[in-house]
C-alpha cells in the first residue's frame, strides 16, 4: 500500500503501479491532491523468501506551453 497524491497535467491523472518481483500487481489512477493524499492498496499472496516490491510512476508528462503553471508538469508524490 502507498499513500500518494498527484499533480495532473494533460488529460490523464498520474498513474501509480505497484509491482512485486518485476510483475505489475495493480495500476491506479491517482486522483488525490496535495493535502488530501489517499492510500492505494493491493493484496496478494506471497511465498516465503526474498521479494522485491516497487512503486512506479508510469506516465510522466510535461506541457511547457500550458497557460496554468500548475498544469504544466504531471507528478506523483508518495508519502
mmCIF file of C-alpha atoms in Angstrom:
data_model
loop_
_atom_site.group_PDB
_atom_site.id
_atom_site.type_symbol
_atom_site.label_atom_id
_atom_site.label_comp_id
_atom_site.label_asym_id
_atom_site.label_seq_id
_atom_site.Cartn_x
_atom_site.Cartn_y
_atom_site.Cartn_z
ATOM 1 C CA UNK A 1 0.000 0.000 0.000
ATOM 2 C CA UNK A 2 1.172 3.505 -0.762
ATOM 3 C CA UNK A 3 -0.088 6.877 0.472
ATOM 4 C CA UNK A 4 0.047 9.213 -2.528
ATOM 5 C CA UNK A 5 -1.150 12.334 -4.233
ATOM 6 C CA UNK A 6 -0.536 13.741 -7.670
ATOM 7 C CA UNK A 7 -0.376 16.833 -9.850
ATOM 8 C CA UNK A 8 -2.361 16.488 -13.073
ATOM 9 C CA UNK A 9 -1.101 17.777 -16.399
ATOM 10 C CA UNK A 10 -2.637 16.898 -19.719
ATOM 11 C CA UNK A 11 -5.807 14.836 -19.859
ATOM 12 C CA UNK A 12 -4.645 11.890 -17.699
ATOM 13 C CA UNK A 13 -4.282 11.503 -13.952
ATOM 14 C CA UNK A 14 -0.910 10.386 -12.584
ATOM 15 C CA UNK A 15 -0.583 6.591 -12.628
ATOM 16 C CA UNK A 16 0.866 4.511 -9.798
ATOM 17 C CA UNK A 17 1.936 0.947 -10.456
ATOM 18 C CA UNK A 18 2.557 -1.462 -7.558
ATOM 19 C CA UNK A 19 4.917 -4.242 -8.575
ATOM 20 C CA UNK A 20 6.184 -7.408 -6.929
ATOM 21 C CA UNK A 21 9.235 -9.164 -8.343
ATOM 22 C CA UNK A 22 9.020 -7.016 -11.511
ATOM 23 C CA UNK A 23 5.390 -8.032 -12.165
ATOM 24 C CA UNK A 24 2.651 -5.408 -12.032
ATOM 25 C CA UNK A 25 0.088 -6.272 -9.370
ATOM 26 C CA UNK A 26 -2.145 -3.253 -9.992
ATOM 27 C CA UNK A 27 -2.085 0.189 -11.605
ATOM 28 C CA UNK A 28 -4.050 3.099 -10.137
ATOM 29 C CA UNK A 29 -5.194 6.477 -11.461
ATOM 30 C CA UNK A 30 -4.179 8.760 -8.580
ATOM 31 C CA UNK A 31 -6.983 11.271 -8.089
ATOM 32 C CA UNK A 32 -5.821 12.508 -4.664
ATOM 33 C CA UNK A 33 -4.323 16.007 -4.495
ATOM 34 C CA UNK A 34 -1.716 17.599 -2.223
ATOM 35 C CA UNK A 35 -3.062 17.987 1.300
ATOM 36 C CA UNK A 36 -5.623 15.208 0.694
ATOM 37 C CA UNK A 37 -3.461 12.163 -0.031
ATOM 38 C CA UNK A 38 -5.066 8.711 -0.180
ATOM 39 C CA UNK A 39 -3.987 5.108 0.274
ATOM 40 C CA UNK A 40 -3.763 2.911 -2.821
ATOM 41 C CA UNK A 41 -3.615 -0.754 -1.879
ATOM 42 C CA UNK A 42 -3.391 -4.199 -3.437
ATOM 43 C CA UNK A 43 -3.403 -7.579 -1.717
ATOM 44 C CA UNK A 44 -1.661 -10.718 -2.905
ATOM 45 C CA UNK A 45 -0.307 -13.970 -1.521
ATOM 46 C CA UNK A 46 3.468 -14.158 -1.381
ATOM 47 C CA UNK A 47 5.641 -17.211 -0.857
ATOM 48 C CA UNK A 48 8.310 -17.247 1.829
ATOM 49 C CA UNK A 49 11.654 -15.766 0.891
ATOM 50 C CA UNK A 50 13.097 -12.582 -0.546
ATOM 51 C CA UNK A 51 10.939 -10.424 -2.817
ATOM 52 C CA UNK A 52 11.300 -7.041 -4.491
ATOM 53 C CA UNK A 53 8.465 -4.555 -4.015
ATOM 54 C CA UNK A 54 8.365 -1.436 -6.193
ATOM 55 C CA UNK A 55 6.154 1.606 -6.659
ATOM 56 C CA UNK A 56 6.362 3.230 -10.088
ATOM 57 C CA UNK A 57 5.118 6.499 -11.592
ATOM 58 C CA UNK A 58 4.358 5.303 -15.105
ATOM 59 C CA UNK A 59 3.048 8.289 -17.075
ATOM 60 C CA UNK A 60 5.238 11.346 -16.584
ATOM 61 C CA UNK A 61 4.145 14.275 -18.771
ATOM 62 C CA UNK A 62 5.116 17.901 -19.281
ATOM 63 C CA UNK A 63 3.367 20.674 -21.211
ATOM 64 C CA UNK A 64 5.542 23.789 -21.014
ATOM 65 C CA UNK A 65 3.044 25.801 -23.079
ATOM 66 C CA UNK A 66 0.034 25.440 -20.732
ATOM 67 C CA UNK A 67 -1.179 28.849 -19.541
ATOM 68 C CA UNK A 68 -1.684 27.497 -15.994
ATOM 69 C CA UNK A 69 1.739 26.815 -14.415
ATOM 70 C CA UNK A 70 0.137 24.235 -12.089
ATOM 71 C CA UNK A 71 -0.985 22.188 -15.113
ATOM 72 C CA UNK A 72 2.403 22.039 -16.864
ATOM 73 C CA UNK A 73 4.007 19.052 -15.117
ATOM 74 C CA UNK A 74 2.342 15.775 -14.076
ATOM 75 C CA UNK A 75 3.868 14.381 -10.882
ATOM 76 C CA UNK A 76 3.267 11.670 -8.302
ATOM 77 C CA UNK A 77 4.281 12.020 -4.665
ATOM 78 C CA UNK A 78 4.473 9.049 -2.303
ATOM 79 C CA UNK A 79 4.465 9.895 1.403
#
